[in-house]
mmCIF file of C-alpha atoms in Angstrom:
data_model
loop_
_atom_site.group_PDB
_atom_site.id
_atom_site.type_symbol
_atom_site.label_atom_id
_atom_site.label_comp_id
_atom_site.label_asym_id
_atom_site.label_seq_id
_atom_site.Cartn_x
_atom_site.Cartn_y
_atom_site.Cartn_z
ATOM 1 C CA UNK A 1 69.216 -42.633 89.740
ATOM 2 C CA UNK A 2 66.225 -40.584 90.720
ATOM 3 C CA UNK A 3 63.917 -40.874 93.694
ATOM 4 C CA UNK A 4 60.244 -40.080 94.264
ATOM 5 C CA UNK A 5 59.213 -36.630 95.431
ATOM 6 C CA UNK A 6 58.304 -37.330 99.051
ATOM 7 C CA UNK A 7 57.220 -33.727 99.605
ATOM 8 C CA UNK A 8 54.458 -34.141 97.043
ATOM 9 C CA UNK A 9 53.582 -37.493 98.605
ATOM 10 C CA UNK A 10 52.369 -35.652 101.695
ATOM 11 C CA UNK A 11 55.261 -35.856 104.147
ATOM 12 C CA UNK A 12 54.149 -34.006 107.272
ATOM 13 C CA UNK A 13 57.049 -32.160 108.881
ATOM 14 C CA UNK A 14 56.453 -31.814 112.600
ATOM 15 C CA UNK A 15 59.952 -31.314 113.979
ATOM 16 C CA UNK A 16 63.554 -30.403 113.301
ATOM 17 C CA UNK A 17 65.728 -32.331 110.863
ATOM 18 C CA UNK A 18 62.893 -34.427 109.411
ATOM 19 C CA UNK A 19 63.388 -32.928 105.963
ATOM 20 C CA UNK A 20 66.315 -30.920 104.667
ATOM 21 C CA UNK A 21 66.088 -29.291 101.256
ATOM 22 C CA UNK A 22 69.144 -28.628 99.146
ATOM 23 C CA UNK A 23 70.026 -26.974 95.893
ATOM 24 C CA UNK A 24 72.913 -25.411 94.071
ATOM 25 C CA UNK A 25 73.073 -22.048 92.333
ATOM 26 C CA UNK A 26 75.724 -20.439 90.181
ATOM 27 C CA UNK A 27 76.874 -16.862 89.816
ATOM 28 C CA UNK A 28 79.825 -14.851 88.565
ATOM 29 C CA UNK A 29 81.880 -12.493 90.699
ATOM 30 C CA UNK A 30 84.636 -10.534 88.958
ATOM 31 C CA UNK A 31 84.574 -12.975 86.043
ATOM 32 C CA UNK A 32 84.935 -16.054 88.256
ATOM 33 C CA UNK A 33 82.293 -18.767 88.149
ATOM 34 C CA UNK A 34 81.034 -19.976 91.542
ATOM 35 C CA UNK A 35 78.741 -22.792 92.617
ATOM 36 C CA UNK A 36 77.003 -22.458 95.968
ATOM 37 C CA UNK A 37 75.276 -25.433 97.571
ATOM 38 C CA UNK A 38 72.972 -24.841 100.520
ATOM 39 C CA UNK A 39 71.080 -27.067 102.919
ATOM 40 C CA UNK A 40 67.970 -25.804 104.738
ATOM 41 C CA UNK A 41 65.905 -27.491 107.450
ATOM 42 C CA UNK A 42 62.382 -27.310 106.056
ATOM 43 C CA UNK A 43 60.886 -27.382 109.557
ATOM 44 C CA UNK A 44 61.935 -23.779 110.306
ATOM 45 C CA UNK A 45 63.683 -22.636 107.087
ATOM 46 C CA UNK A 46 67.018 -22.471 108.898
ATOM 47 C CA UNK A 47 70.178 -22.699 106.814
ATOM 48 C CA UNK A 48 72.277 -25.396 108.410
ATOM 49 C CA UNK A 49 75.090 -26.022 105.917
ATOM 50 C CA UNK A 50 76.680 -24.632 102.789
ATOM 51 C CA UNK A 51 79.625 -25.149 100.472
ATOM 52 C CA UNK A 52 81.119 -22.809 97.870
ATOM 53 C CA UNK A 53 83.403 -23.738 94.992
ATOM 54 C CA UNK A 54 84.941 -21.936 92.050
ATOM 55 C CA UNK A 55 85.340 -25.235 90.203
ATOM 56 C CA UNK A 56 82.567 -26.039 87.748
ATOM 57 C CA UNK A 57 80.783 -29.306 88.538
ATOM 58 C CA UNK A 58 82.593 -29.775 91.863
ATOM 59 C CA UNK A 59 80.661 -32.634 93.483
ATOM 60 C CA UNK A 60 82.552 -32.155 96.727
ATOM 61 C CA UNK A 61 80.369 -29.151 97.550
ATOM 62 C CA UNK A 62 77.374 -31.485 97.880
ATOM 63 C CA UNK A 63 79.309 -34.046 99.929
ATOM 64 C CA UNK A 64 80.967 -31.435 102.150
ATOM 65 C CA UNK A 65 77.629 -29.761 102.793
ATOM 66 C CA UNK A 66 75.917 -33.076 103.564
ATOM 67 C CA UNK A 67 78.661 -33.959 106.054
ATOM 68 C CA UNK A 68 77.934 -30.652 107.819
ATOM 69 C CA UNK A 69 74.204 -31.485 107.809
ATOM 70 C CA UNK A 70 74.906 -34.854 109.404
ATOM 71 C CA UNK A 71 77.101 -33.205 112.054
ATOM 72 C CA UNK A 72 74.233 -30.778 112.830
ATOM 73 C CA UNK A 73 71.786 -33.703 112.921
ATOM 74 C CA UNK A 74 73.658 -35.227 115.861
ATOM 75 C CA UNK A 75 71.478 -32.940 118.003
ATOM 76 C CA UNK A 76 68.547 -35.144 116.881
ATOM 77 C CA UNK A 77 69.985 -38.676 116.847
ATOM 78 C CA UNK A 78 66.634 -40.495 116.670
ATOM 79 C CA UNK A 79 65.309 -38.428 113.764
ATOM 80 C CA UNK A 80 65.242 -40.045 110.329
ATOM 81 C CA UNK A 81 66.359 -37.600 107.659
ATOM 82 C CA UNK A 82 64.808 -36.954 104.265
ATOM 83 C CA UNK A 83 67.026 -34.960 101.903
ATOM 84 C CA UNK A 84 65.064 -33.261 99.133
ATOM 85 C CA UNK A 85 66.882 -31.911 96.067
ATOM 86 C CA UNK A 86 66.498 -31.583 92.340
ATOM 87 C CA UNK A 87 67.703 -34.210 89.873
ATOM 88 C CA UNK A 88 71.039 -32.488 89.250
ATOM 89 C CA UNK A 89 74.142 -34.497 88.489
ATOM 90 C CA UNK A 90 75.613 -33.821 91.932
ATOM 91 C CA UNK A 91 72.691 -35.330 93.846
ATOM 92 C CA UNK A 92 72.293 -38.274 91.460
ATOM 93 C CA UNK A 93 75.969 -39.182 91.244
ATOM 94 C CA UNK A 94 76.907 -42.681 92.394
ATOM 95 C CA UNK A 95 79.227 -41.265 95.043
ATOM 96 C CA UNK A 96 76.535 -39.034 96.563
ATOM 97 C CA UNK A 97 73.775 -41.665 96.389
ATOM 98 C CA UNK A 98 76.007 -44.290 97.979
ATOM 99 C CA UNK A 99 77.014 -41.866 100.726
ATOM 100 C CA UNK A 100 73.337 -41.134 101.460
ATOM 101 C CA UNK A 101 72.624 -44.855 101.629
ATOM 102 C CA UNK A 102 75.561 -45.460 103.998
ATOM 103 C CA UNK A 103 74.450 -42.597 106.239
ATOM 104 C CA UNK A 104 70.775 -43.701 106.129
ATOM 105 C CA UNK A 105 69.603 -40.504 104.482
ATOM 106 C CA UNK A 106 66.402 -40.966 102.462
ATOM 107 C CA UNK A 107 66.578 -39.093 99.176
ATOM 108 C CA UNK A 108 63.611 -37.240 97.668
ATOM 109 C CA UNK A 109 63.763 -35.393 94.351
ATOM 110 C CA UNK A 110 61.795 -32.738 92.540
ATOM 111 C CA UNK A 111 60.312 -33.457 89.165
ATOM 112 C CA UNK A 112 62.722 -32.678 86.330
ATOM 113 C CA UNK A 113 62.375 -29.082 85.181
ATOM 114 C CA UNK A 114 59.977 -28.126 87.971
ATOM 115 C CA UNK A 115 61.755 -25.769 90.428
ATOM 116 C CA UNK A 116 58.527 -25.060 92.342
ATOM 117 C CA UNK A 117 58.980 -28.420 94.062
ATOM 118 C CA UNK A 118 61.936 -26.860 95.887
ATOM 119 C CA UNK A 119 60.494 -23.382 96.376
ATOM 120 C CA UNK A 120 62.183 -22.610 99.741
ATOM 121 C CA UNK A 121 65.647 -22.955 98.205
ATOM 122 C CA UNK A 122 64.705 -21.057 95.044
ATOM 123 C CA UNK A 123 63.292 -18.232 97.205
ATOM 124 C CA UNK A 124 66.448 -18.123 99.309
ATOM 125 C CA UNK A 125 68.749 -18.006 96.274
ATOM 126 C CA UNK A 126 66.720 -15.122 94.844
ATOM 127 C CA UNK A 127 67.016 -13.222 98.135
ATOM 128 C CA UNK A 128 70.735 -13.981 98.465
ATOM 129 C CA UNK A 129 71.544 -12.799 94.964
ATOM 130 C CA UNK A 130 69.439 -9.634 95.254
ATOM 131 C CA UNK A 131 70.628 -8.670 98.740
ATOM 132 C CA UNK A 132 74.232 -9.778 98.588
ATOM 133 C CA UNK A 133 75.800 -10.989 95.358
ATOM 134 C CA UNK A 134 74.544 -8.270 92.991
ATOM 135 C CA UNK A 135 74.856 -5.454 95.529
ATOM 136 C CA UNK A 136 78.475 -5.850 96.661
ATOM 137 C CA UNK A 137 81.943 -6.024 95.191
ATOM 138 C CA UNK A 138 84.334 -8.661 96.507
ATOM 139 C CA UNK A 139 88.104 -8.409 96.286
ATOM 140 C CA UNK A 140 88.902 -12.008 97.224
ATOM 141 C CA UNK A 141 87.221 -15.401 97.260
ATOM 142 C CA UNK A 142 87.661 -15.492 101.039
ATOM 143 C CA UNK A 143 85.753 -12.196 101.350
ATOM 144 C CA UNK A 144 82.929 -13.612 99.212
ATOM 145 C CA UNK A 145 82.849 -16.797 101.305
ATOM 146 C CA UNK A 146 82.734 -14.879 104.613
ATOM 147 C CA UNK A 147 79.996 -12.627 103.263
ATOM 148 C CA UNK A 148 77.843 -15.605 102.201
ATOM 149 C CA UNK A 149 78.432 -17.303 105.544
ATOM 150 C CA UNK A 150 77.548 -14.172 107.528
ATOM 151 C CA UNK A 151 74.436 -13.587 105.435
ATOM 152 C CA UNK A 152 73.230 -17.174 105.892
ATOM 153 C CA UNK A 153 74.021 -17.776 109.538
ATOM 154 C CA UNK A 154 73.718 -14.288 111.003
ATOM 155 C CA UNK A 155 71.374 -12.202 108.874
ATOM 156 C CA UNK A 156 69.048 -14.891 107.532
ATOM 157 C CA UNK A 157 68.939 -17.274 110.504
ATOM 158 C CA UNK A 158 69.083 -14.714 113.343
ATOM 159 C CA UNK A 159 67.730 -11.404 112.038
ATOM 160 C CA UNK A 160 65.068 -12.147 109.388
ATOM 161 C CA UNK A 161 61.681 -13.111 110.838
ATOM 162 C CA UNK A 162 59.646 -15.509 108.703
ATOM 163 C CA UNK A 163 55.871 -15.508 108.494
ATOM 164 C CA UNK A 164 56.179 -19.296 108.240
ATOM 165 C CA UNK A 165 57.610 -19.316 111.781
ATOM 166 C CA UNK A 166 54.993 -16.990 113.248
ATOM 167 C CA UNK A 167 57.330 -14.038 112.568
ATOM 168 C CA UNK A 168 60.187 -15.597 114.493
ATOM 169 C CA UNK A 169 63.612 -15.999 112.950
ATOM 170 C CA UNK A 170 64.665 -19.559 112.076
ATOM 171 C CA UNK A 171 66.958 -19.521 115.114
ATOM 172 C CA UNK A 172 64.160 -18.400 117.439
ATOM 173 C CA UNK A 173 61.837 -21.064 116.010
ATOM 174 C CA UNK A 174 64.398 -23.795 116.818
ATOM 175 C CA UNK A 175 65.797 -22.692 120.166
ATOM 176 C CA UNK A 176 63.383 -20.231 121.826
ATOM 177 C CA UNK A 177 59.994 -21.553 122.890
#
């Protein structure tokens, strides 16, 4: 199943957790294939959830990440959530779609073969790979996981100002007036 692209339909994002964008990227580290799924609040470009797997096609990364998003969303109980992703098999699987329906998450999807519809995630993956994945050597999967987590939640959310946020970090945009 696919869903309309609500971002192109003119959704106006005025507050936190109105629209979360998600995507998955792949990379190799020491000959091991990894899939990384990330979730970003489009309101302030803050990374709010992630999941990493070394199993190809592991749909649990999407479900695990979405469960973390929903836990984060508890800070905004009245907010309706739009989840924007591409039309990948993980986000169109029956299990994922049914979970979104049960949790009252409205799905939105990019046009097939058009990554510009999800530019914030594509930009982040480019930055992550250039700054972290291609520049470091990891001895263990746990070390890789901790490095990705630190980069997302410490460096990106707390130390990298965004012009989009008036040169505040995503954390400052959410919590500091």
